[in-house]
Short mmCIF file of C-alpha atoms in Angstrom, two decimals:
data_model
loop_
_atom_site.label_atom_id
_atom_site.label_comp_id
_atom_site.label_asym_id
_atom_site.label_seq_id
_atom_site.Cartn_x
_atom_site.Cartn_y
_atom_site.Cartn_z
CA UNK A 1 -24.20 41.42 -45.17
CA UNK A 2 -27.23 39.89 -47.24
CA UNK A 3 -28.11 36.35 -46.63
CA UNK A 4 -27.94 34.20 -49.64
CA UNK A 5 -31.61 32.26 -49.24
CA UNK A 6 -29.87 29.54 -51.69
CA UNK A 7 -27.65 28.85 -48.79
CA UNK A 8 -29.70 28.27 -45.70
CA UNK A 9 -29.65 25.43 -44.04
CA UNK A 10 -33.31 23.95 -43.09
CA UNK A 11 -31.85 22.20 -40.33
CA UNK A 12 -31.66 25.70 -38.61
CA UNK A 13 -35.34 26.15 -38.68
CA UNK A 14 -36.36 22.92 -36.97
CA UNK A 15 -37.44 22.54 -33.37
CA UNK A 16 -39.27 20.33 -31.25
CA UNK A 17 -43.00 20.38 -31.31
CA UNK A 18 -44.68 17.89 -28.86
CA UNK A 19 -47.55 15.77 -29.75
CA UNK A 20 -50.22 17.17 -27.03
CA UNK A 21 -49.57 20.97 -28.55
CA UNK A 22 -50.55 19.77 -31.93
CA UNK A 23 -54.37 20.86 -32.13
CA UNK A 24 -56.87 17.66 -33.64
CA UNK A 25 -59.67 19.98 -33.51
CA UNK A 26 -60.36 23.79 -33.05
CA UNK A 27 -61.99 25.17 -30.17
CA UNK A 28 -65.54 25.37 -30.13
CA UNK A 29 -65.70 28.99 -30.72
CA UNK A 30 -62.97 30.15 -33.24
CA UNK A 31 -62.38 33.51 -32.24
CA UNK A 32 -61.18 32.47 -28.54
CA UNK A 33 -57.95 30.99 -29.62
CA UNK A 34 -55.23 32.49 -28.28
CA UNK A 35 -53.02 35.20 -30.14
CA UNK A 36 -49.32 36.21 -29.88
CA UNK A 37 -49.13 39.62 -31.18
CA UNK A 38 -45.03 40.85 -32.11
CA UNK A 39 -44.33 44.10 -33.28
CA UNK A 40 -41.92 45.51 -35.01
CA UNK A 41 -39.20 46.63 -31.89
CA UNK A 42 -39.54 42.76 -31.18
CA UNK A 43 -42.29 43.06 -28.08
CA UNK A 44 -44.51 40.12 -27.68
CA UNK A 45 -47.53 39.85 -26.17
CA UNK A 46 -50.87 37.21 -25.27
CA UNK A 47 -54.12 38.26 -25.79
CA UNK A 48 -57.18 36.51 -27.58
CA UNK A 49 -58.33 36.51 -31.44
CA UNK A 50 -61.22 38.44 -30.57
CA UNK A 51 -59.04 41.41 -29.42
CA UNK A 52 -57.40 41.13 -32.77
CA UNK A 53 -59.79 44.03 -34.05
CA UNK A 54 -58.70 46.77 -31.79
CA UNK A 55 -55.06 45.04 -32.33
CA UNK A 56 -54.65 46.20 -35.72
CA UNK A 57 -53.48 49.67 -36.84
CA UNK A 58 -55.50 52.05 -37.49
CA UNK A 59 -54.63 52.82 -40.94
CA UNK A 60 -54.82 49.37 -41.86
CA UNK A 61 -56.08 47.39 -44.87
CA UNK A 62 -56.87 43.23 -44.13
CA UNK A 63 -56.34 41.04 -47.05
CA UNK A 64 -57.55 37.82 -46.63
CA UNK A 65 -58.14 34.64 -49.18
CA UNK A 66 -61.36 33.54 -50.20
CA UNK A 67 -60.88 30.30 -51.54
CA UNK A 68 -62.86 26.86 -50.24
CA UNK A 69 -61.49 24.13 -50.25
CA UNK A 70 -63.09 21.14 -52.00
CA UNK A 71 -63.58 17.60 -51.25
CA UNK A 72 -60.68 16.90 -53.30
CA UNK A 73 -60.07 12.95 -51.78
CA UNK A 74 -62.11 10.40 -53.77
CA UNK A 75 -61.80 6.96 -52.73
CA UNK A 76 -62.68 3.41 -55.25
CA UNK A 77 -62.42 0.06 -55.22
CA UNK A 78 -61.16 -2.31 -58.25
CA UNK A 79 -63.19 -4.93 -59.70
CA UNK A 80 -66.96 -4.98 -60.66
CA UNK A 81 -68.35 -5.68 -57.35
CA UNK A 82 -66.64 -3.41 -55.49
CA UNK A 83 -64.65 -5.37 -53.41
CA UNK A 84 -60.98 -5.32 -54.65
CA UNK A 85 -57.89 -3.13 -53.58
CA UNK A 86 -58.70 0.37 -52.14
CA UNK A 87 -57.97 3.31 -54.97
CA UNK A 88 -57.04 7.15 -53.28
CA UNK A 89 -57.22 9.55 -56.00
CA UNK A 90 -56.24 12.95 -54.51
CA UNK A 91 -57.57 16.02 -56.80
CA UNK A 92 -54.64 18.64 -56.82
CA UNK A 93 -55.51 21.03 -59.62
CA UNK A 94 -57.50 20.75 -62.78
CA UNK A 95 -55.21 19.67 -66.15
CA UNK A 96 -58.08 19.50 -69.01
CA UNK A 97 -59.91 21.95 -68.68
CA UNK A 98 -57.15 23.73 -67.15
CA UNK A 99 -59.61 26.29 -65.52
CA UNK A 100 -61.55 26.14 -62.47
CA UNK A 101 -64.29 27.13 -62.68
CA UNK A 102 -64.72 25.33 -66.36
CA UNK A 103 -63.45 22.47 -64.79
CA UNK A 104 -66.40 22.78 -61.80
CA UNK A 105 -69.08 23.22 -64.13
CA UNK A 106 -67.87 20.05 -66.60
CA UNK A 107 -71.36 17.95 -67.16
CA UNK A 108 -69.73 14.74 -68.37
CA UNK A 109 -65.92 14.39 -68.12
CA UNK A 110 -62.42 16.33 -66.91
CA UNK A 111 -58.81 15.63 -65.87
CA UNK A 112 -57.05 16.55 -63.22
CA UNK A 113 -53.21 16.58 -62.11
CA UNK A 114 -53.76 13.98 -58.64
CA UNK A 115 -51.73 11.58 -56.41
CA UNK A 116 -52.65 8.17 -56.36
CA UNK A 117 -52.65 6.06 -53.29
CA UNK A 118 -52.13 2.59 -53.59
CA UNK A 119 -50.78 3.11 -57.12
CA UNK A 120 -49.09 0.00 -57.78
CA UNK A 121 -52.08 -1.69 -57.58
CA UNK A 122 -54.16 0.55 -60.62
CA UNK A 123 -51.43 -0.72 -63.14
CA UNK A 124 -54.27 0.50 -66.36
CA UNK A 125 -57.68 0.57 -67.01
CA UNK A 126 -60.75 2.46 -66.00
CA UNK A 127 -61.95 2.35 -62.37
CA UNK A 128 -65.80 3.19 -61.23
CA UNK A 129 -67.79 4.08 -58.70
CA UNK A 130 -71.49 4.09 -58.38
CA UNK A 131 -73.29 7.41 -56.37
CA UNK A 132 -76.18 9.16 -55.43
CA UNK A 133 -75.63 12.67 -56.41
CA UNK A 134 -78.63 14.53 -55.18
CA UNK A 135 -81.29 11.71 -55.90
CA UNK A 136 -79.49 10.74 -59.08
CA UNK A 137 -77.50 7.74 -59.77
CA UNK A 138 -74.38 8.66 -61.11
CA UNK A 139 -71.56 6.11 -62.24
CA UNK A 140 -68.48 7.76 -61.98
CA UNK A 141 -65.29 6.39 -63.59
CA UNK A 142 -61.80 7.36 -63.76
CA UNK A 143 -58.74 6.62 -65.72
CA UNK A 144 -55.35 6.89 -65.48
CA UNK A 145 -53.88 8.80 -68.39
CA UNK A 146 -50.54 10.16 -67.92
CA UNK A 147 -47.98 10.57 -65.15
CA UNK A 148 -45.39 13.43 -63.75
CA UNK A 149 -43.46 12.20 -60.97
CA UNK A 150 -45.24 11.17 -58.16
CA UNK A 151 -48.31 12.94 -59.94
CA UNK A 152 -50.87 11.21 -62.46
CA UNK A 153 -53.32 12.27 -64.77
CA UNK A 154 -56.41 11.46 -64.16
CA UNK A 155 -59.71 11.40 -66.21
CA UNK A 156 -62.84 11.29 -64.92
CA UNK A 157 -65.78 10.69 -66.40
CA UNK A 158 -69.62 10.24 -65.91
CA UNK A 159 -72.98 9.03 -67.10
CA UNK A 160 -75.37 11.75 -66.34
CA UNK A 161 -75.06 15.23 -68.36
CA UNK A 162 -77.39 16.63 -65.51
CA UNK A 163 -74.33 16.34 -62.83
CA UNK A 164 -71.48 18.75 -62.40
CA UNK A 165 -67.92 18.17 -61.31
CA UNK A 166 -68.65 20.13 -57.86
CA UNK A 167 -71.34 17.78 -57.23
CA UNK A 168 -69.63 14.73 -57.98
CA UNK A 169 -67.07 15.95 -55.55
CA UNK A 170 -69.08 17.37 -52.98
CA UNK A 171 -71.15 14.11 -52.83
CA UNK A 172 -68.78 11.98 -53.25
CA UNK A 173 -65.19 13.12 -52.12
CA UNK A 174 -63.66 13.74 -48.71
CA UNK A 175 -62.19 17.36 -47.11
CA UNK A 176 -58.39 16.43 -47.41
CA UNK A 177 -57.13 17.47 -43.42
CA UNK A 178 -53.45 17.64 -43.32
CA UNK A 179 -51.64 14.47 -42.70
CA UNK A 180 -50.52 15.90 -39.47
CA UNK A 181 -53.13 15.58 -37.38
CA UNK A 182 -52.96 11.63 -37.74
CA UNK A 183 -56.68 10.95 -37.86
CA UNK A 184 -59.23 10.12 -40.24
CA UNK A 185 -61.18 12.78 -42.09
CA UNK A 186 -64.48 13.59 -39.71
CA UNK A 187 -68.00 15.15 -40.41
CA UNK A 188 -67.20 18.17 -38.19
CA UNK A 189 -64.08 19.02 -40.72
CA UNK A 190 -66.32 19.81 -43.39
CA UNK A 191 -67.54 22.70 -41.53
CA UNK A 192 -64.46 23.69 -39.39
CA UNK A 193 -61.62 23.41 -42.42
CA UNK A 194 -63.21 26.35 -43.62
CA UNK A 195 -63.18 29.82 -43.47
CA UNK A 196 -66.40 31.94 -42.89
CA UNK A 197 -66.03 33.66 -46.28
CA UNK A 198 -64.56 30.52 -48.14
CA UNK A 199 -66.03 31.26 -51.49
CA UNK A 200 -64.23 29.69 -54.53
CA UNK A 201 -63.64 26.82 -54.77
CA UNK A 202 -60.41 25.01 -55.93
CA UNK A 203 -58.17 24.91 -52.32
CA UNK A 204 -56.92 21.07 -51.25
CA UNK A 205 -55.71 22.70 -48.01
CA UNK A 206 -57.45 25.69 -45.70
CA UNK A 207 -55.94 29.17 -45.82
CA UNK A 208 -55.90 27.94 -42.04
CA UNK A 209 -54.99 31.89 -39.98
CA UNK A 210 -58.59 32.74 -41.67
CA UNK A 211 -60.46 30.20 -39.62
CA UNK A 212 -60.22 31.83 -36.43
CA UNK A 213 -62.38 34.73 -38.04
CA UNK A 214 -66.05 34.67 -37.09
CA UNK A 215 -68.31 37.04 -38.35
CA UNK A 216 -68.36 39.20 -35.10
CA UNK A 217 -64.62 39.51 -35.54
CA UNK A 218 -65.23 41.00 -39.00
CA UNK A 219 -67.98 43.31 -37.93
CA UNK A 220 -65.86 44.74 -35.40
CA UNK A 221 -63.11 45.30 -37.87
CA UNK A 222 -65.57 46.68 -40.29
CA UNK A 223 -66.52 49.01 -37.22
CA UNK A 224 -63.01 50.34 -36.72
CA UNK A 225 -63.12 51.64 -40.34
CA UNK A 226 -60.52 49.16 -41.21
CA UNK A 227 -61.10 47.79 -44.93
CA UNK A 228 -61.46 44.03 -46.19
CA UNK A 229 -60.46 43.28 -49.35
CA UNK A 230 -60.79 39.67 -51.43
CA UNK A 231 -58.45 37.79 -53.35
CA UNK A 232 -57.46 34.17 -54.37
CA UNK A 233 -54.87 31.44 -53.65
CA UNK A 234 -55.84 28.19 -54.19
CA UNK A 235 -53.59 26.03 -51.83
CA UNK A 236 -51.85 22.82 -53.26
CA UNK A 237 -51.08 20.01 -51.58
CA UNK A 238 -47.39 21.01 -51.52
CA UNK A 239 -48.17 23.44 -48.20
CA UNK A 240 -47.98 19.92 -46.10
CA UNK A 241 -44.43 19.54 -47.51
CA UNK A 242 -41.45 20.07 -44.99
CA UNK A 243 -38.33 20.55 -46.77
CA UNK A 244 -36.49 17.32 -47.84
CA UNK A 245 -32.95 19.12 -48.69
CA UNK A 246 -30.08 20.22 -47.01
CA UNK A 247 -30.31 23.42 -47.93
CA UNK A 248 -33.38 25.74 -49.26
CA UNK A 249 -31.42 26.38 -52.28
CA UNK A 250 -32.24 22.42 -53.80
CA UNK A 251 -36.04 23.27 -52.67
CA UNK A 252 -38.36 23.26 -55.68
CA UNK A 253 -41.53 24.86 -54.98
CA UNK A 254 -44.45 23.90 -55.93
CA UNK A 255 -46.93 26.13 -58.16
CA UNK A 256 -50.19 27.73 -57.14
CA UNK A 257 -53.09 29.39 -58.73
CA UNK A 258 -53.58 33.03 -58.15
CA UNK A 259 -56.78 35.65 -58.67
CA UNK A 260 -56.65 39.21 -58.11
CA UNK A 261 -59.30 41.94 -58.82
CA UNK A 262 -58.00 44.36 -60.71
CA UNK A 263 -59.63 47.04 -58.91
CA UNK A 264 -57.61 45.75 -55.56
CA UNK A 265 -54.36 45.88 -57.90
CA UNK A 266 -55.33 49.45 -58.69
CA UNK A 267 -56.19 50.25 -55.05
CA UNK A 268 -52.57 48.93 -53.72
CA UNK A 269 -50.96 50.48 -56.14
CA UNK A 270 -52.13 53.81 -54.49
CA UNK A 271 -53.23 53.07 -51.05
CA UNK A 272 -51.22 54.68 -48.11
CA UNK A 273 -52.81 51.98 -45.75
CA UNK A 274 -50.69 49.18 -43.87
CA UNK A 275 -51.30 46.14 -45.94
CA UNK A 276 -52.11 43.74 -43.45
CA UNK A 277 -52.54 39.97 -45.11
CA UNK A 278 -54.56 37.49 -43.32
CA UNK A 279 -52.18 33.97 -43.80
CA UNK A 280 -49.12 32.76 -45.62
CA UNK A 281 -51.34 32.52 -48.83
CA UNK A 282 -52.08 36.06 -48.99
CA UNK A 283 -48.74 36.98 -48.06
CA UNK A 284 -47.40 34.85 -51.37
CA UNK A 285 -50.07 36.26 -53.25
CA UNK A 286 -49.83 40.10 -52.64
CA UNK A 287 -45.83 39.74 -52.61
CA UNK A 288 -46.24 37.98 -56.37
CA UNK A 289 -48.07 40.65 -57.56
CA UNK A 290 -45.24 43.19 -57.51
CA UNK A 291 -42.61 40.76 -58.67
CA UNK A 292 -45.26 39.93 -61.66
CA UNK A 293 -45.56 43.73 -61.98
CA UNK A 294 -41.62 43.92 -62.69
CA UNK A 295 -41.46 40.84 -64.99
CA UNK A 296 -44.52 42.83 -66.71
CA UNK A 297 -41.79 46.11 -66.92
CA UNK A 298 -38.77 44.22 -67.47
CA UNK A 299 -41.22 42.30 -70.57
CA UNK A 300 -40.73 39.01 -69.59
CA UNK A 301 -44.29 38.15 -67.83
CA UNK A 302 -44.82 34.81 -69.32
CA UNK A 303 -48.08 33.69 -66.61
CA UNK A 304 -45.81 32.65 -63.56
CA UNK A 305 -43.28 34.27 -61.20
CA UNK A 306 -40.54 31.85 -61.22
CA UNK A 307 -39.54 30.56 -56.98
CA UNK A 308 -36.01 32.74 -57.51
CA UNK A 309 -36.76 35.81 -59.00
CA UNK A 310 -36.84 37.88 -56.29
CA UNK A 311 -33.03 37.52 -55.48
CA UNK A 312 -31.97 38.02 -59.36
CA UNK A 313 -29.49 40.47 -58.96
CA UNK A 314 -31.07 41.57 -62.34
CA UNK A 315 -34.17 42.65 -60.64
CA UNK A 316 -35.18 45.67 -61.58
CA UNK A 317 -36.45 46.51 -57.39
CA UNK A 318 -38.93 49.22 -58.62
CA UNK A 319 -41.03 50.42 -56.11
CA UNK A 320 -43.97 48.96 -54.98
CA UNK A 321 -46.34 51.86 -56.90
CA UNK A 322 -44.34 51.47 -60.30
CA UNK A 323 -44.57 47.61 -60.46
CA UNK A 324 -47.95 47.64 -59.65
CA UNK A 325 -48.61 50.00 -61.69
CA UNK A 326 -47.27 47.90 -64.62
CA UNK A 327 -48.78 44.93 -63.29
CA UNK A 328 -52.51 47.10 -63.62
CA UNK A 329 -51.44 48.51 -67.20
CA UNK A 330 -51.06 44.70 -68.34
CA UNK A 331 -54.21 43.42 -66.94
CA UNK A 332 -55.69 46.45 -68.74
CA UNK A 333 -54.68 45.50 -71.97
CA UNK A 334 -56.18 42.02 -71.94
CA UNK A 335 -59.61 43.64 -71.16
CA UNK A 336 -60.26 41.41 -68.10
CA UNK A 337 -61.73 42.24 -64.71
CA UNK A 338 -58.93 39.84 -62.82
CA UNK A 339 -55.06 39.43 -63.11
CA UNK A 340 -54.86 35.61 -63.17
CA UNK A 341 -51.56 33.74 -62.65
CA UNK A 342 -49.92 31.14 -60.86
CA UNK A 343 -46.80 31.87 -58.04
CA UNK A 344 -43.61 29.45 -57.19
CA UNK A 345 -41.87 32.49 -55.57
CA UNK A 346 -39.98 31.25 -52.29
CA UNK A 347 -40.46 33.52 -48.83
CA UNK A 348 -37.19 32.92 -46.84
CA UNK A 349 -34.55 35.10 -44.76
CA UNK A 350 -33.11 37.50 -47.15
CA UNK A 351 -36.04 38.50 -49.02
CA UNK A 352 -37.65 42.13 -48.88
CA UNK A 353 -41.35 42.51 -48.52
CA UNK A 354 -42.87 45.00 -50.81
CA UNK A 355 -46.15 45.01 -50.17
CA UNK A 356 -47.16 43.42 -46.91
CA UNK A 357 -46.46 45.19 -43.66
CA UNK A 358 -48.42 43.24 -41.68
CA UNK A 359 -50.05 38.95 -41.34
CA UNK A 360 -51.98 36.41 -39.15
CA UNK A 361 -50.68 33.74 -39.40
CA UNK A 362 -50.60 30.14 -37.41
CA UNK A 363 -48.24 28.58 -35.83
CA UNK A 364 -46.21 26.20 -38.60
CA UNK A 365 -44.11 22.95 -39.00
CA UNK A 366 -40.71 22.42 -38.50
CA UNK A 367 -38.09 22.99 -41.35
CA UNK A 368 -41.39 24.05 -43.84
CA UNK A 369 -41.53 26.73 -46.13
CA UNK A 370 -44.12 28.77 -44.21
CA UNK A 371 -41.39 29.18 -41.15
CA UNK A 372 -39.10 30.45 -43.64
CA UNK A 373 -41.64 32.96 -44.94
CA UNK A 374 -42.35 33.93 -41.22
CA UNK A 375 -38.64 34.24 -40.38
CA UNK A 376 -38.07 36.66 -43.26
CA UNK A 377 -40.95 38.65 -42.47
CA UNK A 378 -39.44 38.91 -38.70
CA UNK A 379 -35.63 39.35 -39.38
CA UNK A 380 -35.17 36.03 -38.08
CA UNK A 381 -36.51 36.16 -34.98
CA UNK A 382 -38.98 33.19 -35.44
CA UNK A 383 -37.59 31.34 -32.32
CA UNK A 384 -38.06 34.14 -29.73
CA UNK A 385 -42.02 33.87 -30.71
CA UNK A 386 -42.16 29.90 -31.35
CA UNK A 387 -40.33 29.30 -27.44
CA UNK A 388 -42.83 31.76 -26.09
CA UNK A 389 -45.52 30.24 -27.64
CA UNK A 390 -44.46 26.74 -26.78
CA UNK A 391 -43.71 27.55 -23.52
CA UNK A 392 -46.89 28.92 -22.89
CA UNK A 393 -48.87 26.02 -23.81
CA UNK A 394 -50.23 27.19 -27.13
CA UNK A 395 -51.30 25.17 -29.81
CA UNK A 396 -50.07 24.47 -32.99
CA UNK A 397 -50.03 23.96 -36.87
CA UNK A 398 -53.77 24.25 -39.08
CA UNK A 399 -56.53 24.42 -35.98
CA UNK A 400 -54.05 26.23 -33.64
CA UNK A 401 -53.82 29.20 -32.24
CA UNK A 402 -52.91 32.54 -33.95
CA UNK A 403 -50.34 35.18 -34.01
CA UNK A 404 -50.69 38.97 -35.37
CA UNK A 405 -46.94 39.88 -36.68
CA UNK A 406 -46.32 43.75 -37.67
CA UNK A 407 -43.19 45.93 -38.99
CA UNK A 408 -44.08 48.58 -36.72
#
């Protein structure tokens, strides 16, 4: 009998994490966590990251995310002098301009969708901040514009057309480290909350199974004949969020930006390779493609897969070549190198993974959308792994230890 995702209770996918297995920090060399490795007849096994090469199958291709994530916490204070009530301003994704990379490269002013910390006490009105951005004094202001929820708009602005965005940021801001690990933001994150091949920026939140990867683990891969391939998730802020409802079904998920190659569109559309995606951000991200392939057949692509179309008993199911396929005749037609997008699609028991047959992936909260998307990918056998790995002393959640999950 199928299971209705709508109906699942979240309270079925909590258990009890202690304190002391929640890592603060990761170990001092990344590719000696530790690694449970479950394959498809349900074995599981301990071995270390740096096996995870000669782990894989042979006939495997590793997807991983190359996204960075930027210093997206800015902190102010009210008044002239500097001395009034403490301002958060959390960057979550650009609003005007809505792009990236435009956004990055802005020499004098840009908004951005944000959460506000200590809100009720920014009631209107500009707030500034005076920096040093690379020997340059740089007064950087920001107002409060419009407001979604528990989101604002926020427009920043600056006095010196020879600063960018990034720098502003990068200077200025703070790597956002999940809630979680109950500490204050520290000079060593900047380095270890990202990946080795963290490349574009945009992320508030590390793709976090890539940061056991060193380079030596990649070489060996590359040595094995095993291909890497690139793509692009940005990670919102909604990753942190456990599930509030009763059941997944009242769950709204939260939208993220997506950026393919077309050529890697093109080459999954063909390949006979295992896919094999490194973390719960590729997984969303290759698994979106094919349901944006079918709303490209069915002609109702309209930029976004929508968090319930996979279960639509309208869905079309095509096969993973044929949506693909589509997806690659669309991104054709626009002339452009890169399918571009954003996904709310929803991973939980009762969905059917078309693309990925294979993921690293951490170790993740309680009653949160990621152990749903693990639990599908496993047939629901996320507690067998969790108790072993619990059991065994390993450690949890964004600087934890690893596992390597695989259909066969």
């Amino acid at each position: 009998m199928a299971i209705d995702p709508h109906s699942l209770h979240i309270a079925d996918f909590n258990y009890t994490l202690p304190d002391e297995q929640i890592a603060k920090h990761p170990l001092a060399e990344r590719d000696r966590c530790r690694l449970l490795v479950r394959r498809g007849d349900g074995e599981i096994e301990e071995h270390e990251f740096l096996e995870l090469p000669g782990l894989l199958p042979s006939d495997a291709m590793l997807v991983y995310n190359n996204t960075r994530v930027i210093n997206a916490r800015l902190r102010f204070r009210k008044g002239d002098n500097g001395n009034g009530a403490l301002i958060e301003v959390f960057c979550l994704e650009p609003a005007s301009p809505s792009d990236y990379a435009i956004s990055f490269a802005s020499t004098s002013g840009c908004s951005w969708i944000c959460f506000v910390g200590n809100s009720k006490r920014w009631k209107d009105g500009a707030i500034r901040r005076r920096l040093n951005v690379g020997g340059q004094e740089v007064v950087l202001s920001a107002t409060r514009v419009a407001r979604d929820g528990n989101a604002s708009e926020v427009r920043f602005d600056w006095d010196n057309p020879d600063v960018t965005f990034s720098q502003i940021i990068e200077s200025a801001g703070e790597i956002p480290i999940p809630p979680y690990l109950n500490r204050g933001t520290e000079e060593s994150d900047s380095t270890d909350y990202q990946t080795v091949y963290s490349r574009i920026e945009g992320s508030v939140a590390a793709p976090t199974a890539g940061l056991h990867f060193t380079p030596a683990v990649l070489d060996a891969v590359d040595r094995r004949g095993i291909p890497r391939r690139e793509l692009t998730l940005h990670v919102g802020a909604g990753t942190f969020q456990p599930v509030k409802s009763d059941t997944v079904g009242e769950h709204g998920m939260h939208s993220e930006f997506i950026s393919v190659p077309r050529d890697l569109i093109a080459e999954l559309a063909d390949t006979e390779r295992r896919v094999v995606a490194v973390g719960t951000t590729s997984v969303r991200t290759l698994e979106s493609l094919y349901h944006a392939g079918c709303l490209v057949y069915e002609g109702k692509w309209q930029g976004e897969v929508p968090q319930w179309y996979p279960y639509e008993s309208s869905h079309p199911r095509l096969g993973r070549r044929e949506a693909l396929k589509a997806l690659l005749d669309y991104v054709d037609g626009t002339d452009a190198s890169r399918f571009i997008a954003s996904t709310r699609i929803i991973i939980a028991p009762g969905y059917t993974y078309r693309v990925v047959a294979g993921m690293v992936t951490n170790f993740h909260q309680p009653q949160s959308t990621l152990l749903l998307l693990v639990s599908a990918f496993v047939d629901g056998h996320w507690r067998e792994m969790y108790d072993f790995a619990l059991a065994r002393g390993f450690r949890f959640l964004s600087y934890g230890d690893a596992s390597l999950l695989l259909i066969e």
